[in-house]
mmCIF file of C-alpha atoms in Angstrom:
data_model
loop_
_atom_site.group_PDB
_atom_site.id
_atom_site.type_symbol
_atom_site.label_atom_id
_atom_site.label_comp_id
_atom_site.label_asym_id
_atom_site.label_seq_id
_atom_site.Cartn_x
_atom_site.Cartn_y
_atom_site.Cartn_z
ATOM 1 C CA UNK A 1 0.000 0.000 0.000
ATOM 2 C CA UNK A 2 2.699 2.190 0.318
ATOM 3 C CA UNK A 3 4.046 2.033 -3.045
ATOM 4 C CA UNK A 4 0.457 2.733 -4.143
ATOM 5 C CA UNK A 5 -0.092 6.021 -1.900
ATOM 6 C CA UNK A 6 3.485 7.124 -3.359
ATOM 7 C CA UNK A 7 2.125 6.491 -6.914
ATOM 8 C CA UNK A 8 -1.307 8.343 -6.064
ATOM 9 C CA UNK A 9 0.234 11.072 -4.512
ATOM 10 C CA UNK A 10 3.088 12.030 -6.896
ATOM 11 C CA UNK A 11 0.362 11.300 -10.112
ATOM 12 C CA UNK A 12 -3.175 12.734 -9.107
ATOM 13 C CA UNK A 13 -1.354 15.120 -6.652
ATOM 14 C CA UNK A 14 -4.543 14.774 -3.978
ATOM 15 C CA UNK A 15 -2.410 17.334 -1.957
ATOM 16 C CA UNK A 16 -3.665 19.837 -3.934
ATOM 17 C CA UNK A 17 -7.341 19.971 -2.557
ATOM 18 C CA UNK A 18 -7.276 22.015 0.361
ATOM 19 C CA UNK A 19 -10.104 19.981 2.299
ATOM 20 C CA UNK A 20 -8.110 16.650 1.872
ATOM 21 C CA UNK A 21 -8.612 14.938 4.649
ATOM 22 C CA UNK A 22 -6.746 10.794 5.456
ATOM 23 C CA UNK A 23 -10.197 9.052 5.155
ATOM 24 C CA UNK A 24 -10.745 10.896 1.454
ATOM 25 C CA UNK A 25 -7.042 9.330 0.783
ATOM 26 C CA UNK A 26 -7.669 5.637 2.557
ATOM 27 C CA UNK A 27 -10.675 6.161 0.311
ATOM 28 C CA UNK A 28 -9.247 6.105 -3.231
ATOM 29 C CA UNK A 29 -6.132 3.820 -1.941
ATOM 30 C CA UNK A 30 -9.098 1.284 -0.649
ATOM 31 C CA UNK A 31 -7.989 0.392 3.240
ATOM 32 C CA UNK A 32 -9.039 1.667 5.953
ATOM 33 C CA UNK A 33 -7.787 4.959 7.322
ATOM 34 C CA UNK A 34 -6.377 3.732 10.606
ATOM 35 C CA UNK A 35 -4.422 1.540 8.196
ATOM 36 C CA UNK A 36 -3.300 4.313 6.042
ATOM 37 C CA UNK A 37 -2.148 6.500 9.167
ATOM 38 C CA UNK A 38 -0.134 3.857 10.244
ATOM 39 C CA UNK A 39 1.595 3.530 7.011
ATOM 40 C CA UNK A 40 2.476 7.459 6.634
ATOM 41 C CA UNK A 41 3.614 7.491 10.505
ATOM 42 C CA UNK A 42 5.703 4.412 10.094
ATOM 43 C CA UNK A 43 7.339 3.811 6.823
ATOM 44 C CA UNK A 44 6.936 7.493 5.670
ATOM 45 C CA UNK A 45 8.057 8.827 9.148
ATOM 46 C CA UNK A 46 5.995 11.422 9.712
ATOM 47 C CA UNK A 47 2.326 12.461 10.220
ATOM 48 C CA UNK A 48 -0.158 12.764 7.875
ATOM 49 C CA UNK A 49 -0.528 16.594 7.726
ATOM 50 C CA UNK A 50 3.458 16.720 8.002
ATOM 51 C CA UNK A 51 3.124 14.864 4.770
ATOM 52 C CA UNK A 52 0.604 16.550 2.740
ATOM 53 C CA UNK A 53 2.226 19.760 3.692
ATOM 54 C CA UNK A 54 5.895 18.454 2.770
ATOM 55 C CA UNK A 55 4.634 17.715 -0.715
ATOM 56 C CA UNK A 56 2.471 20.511 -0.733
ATOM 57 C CA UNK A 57 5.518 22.926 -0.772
ATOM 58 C CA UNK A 58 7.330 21.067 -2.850
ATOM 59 C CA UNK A 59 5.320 22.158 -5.239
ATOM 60 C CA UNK A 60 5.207 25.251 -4.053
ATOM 61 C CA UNK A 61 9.106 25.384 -4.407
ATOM 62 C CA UNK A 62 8.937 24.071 -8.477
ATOM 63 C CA UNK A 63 6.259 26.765 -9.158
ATOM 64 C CA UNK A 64 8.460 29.473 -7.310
ATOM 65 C CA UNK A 65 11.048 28.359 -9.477
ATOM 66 C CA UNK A 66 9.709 27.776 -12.546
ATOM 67 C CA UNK A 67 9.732 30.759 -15.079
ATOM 68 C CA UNK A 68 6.520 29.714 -16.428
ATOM 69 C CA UNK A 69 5.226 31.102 -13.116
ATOM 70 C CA UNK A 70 6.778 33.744 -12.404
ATOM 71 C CA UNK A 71 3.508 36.346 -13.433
ATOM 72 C CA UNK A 72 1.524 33.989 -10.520
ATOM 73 C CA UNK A 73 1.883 36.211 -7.012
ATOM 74 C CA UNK A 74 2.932 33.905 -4.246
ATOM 75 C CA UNK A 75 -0.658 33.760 -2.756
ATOM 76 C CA UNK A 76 -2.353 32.202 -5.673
ATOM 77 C CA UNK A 77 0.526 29.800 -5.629
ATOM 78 C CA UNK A 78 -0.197 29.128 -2.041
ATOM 79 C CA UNK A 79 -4.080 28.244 -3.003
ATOM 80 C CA UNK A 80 -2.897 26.322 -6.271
ATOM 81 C CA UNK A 81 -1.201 24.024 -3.619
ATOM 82 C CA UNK A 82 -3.163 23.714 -1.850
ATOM 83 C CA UNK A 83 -3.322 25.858 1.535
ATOM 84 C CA UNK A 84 -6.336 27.719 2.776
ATOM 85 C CA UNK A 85 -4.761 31.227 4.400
ATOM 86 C CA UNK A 86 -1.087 33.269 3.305
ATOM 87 C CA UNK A 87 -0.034 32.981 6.873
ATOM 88 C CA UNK A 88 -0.712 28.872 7.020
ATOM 89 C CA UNK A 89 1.317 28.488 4.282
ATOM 90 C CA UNK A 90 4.049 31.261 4.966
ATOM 91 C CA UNK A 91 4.319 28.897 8.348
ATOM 92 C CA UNK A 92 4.585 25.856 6.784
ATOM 93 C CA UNK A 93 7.369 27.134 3.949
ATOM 94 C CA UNK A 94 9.414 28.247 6.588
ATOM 95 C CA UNK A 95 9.058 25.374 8.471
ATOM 96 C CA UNK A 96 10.823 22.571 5.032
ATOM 97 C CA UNK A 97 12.777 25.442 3.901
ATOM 98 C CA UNK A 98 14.269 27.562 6.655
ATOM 99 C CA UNK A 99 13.444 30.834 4.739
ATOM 100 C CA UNK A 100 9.638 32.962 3.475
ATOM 101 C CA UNK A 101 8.014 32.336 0.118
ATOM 102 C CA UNK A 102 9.252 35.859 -0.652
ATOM 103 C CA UNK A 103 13.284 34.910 0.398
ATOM 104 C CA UNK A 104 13.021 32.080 -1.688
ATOM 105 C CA UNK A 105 11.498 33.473 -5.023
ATOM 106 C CA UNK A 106 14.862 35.860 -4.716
ATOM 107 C CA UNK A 107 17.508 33.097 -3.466
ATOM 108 C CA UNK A 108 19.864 32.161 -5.872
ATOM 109 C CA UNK A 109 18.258 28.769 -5.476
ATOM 110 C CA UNK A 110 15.061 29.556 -7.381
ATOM 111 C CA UNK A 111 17.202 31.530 -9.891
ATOM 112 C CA UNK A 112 18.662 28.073 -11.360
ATOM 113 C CA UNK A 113 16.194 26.054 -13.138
ATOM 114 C CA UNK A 114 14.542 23.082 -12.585
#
């Protein structure tokens, strides 16, 4: 089941949907979502929000990057991923990446491409 919630998560990209919630995820795997907790909390390592946060600015990190983007302000980004409020995902970036949205748009990090 693991290898299947990997699959799921880096294809549909679930993480998106800001109301995701483990049951809607146990759900479209098909096991229960006790099941599915203990799967993220002990081959994963971490919790479930911990994980659909960690992917969620991921993404946030390749749209940053990605000239493509670069007309999108950092809030609609922040909805595109999937967070509900600026300052829960301002948190949350600082949090996997040590620095704001704003100080990683200019860091020569987002300057090289993907």
């Amino acid at each position: 089941y693991r290898d299947k919630l990997i699959n799921y998560l880096e294809q549909e990209k679930p993480y998106t949907d800001p109301d995701l919630k483990l049951q809607n995820l146990a759900d479209h795997i098909g096991i229960p979502s006790y099941q599915l907790s203990q799967i993220i909390n002990t081959e994963l390592k971490q919790n479930f929000y911990d994980l659909i946060n960690s992917l969620r600015i991921s993404e946030a990190k390749h749209k940053l990057m990605d000239p493509a983007h670069q007309h999108i302000t950092i809030l609609a980004i922040a909805y595109d991923v999937g967070f509900n409020s600026k300052s829960t995902f301002n948190t949350a970036f600082k949090k996997y990446t040590k620095m704001t949205p704003s100080q990683f748009k200019k860091s020569p990090i987002a300057s090289t491409n993907l």
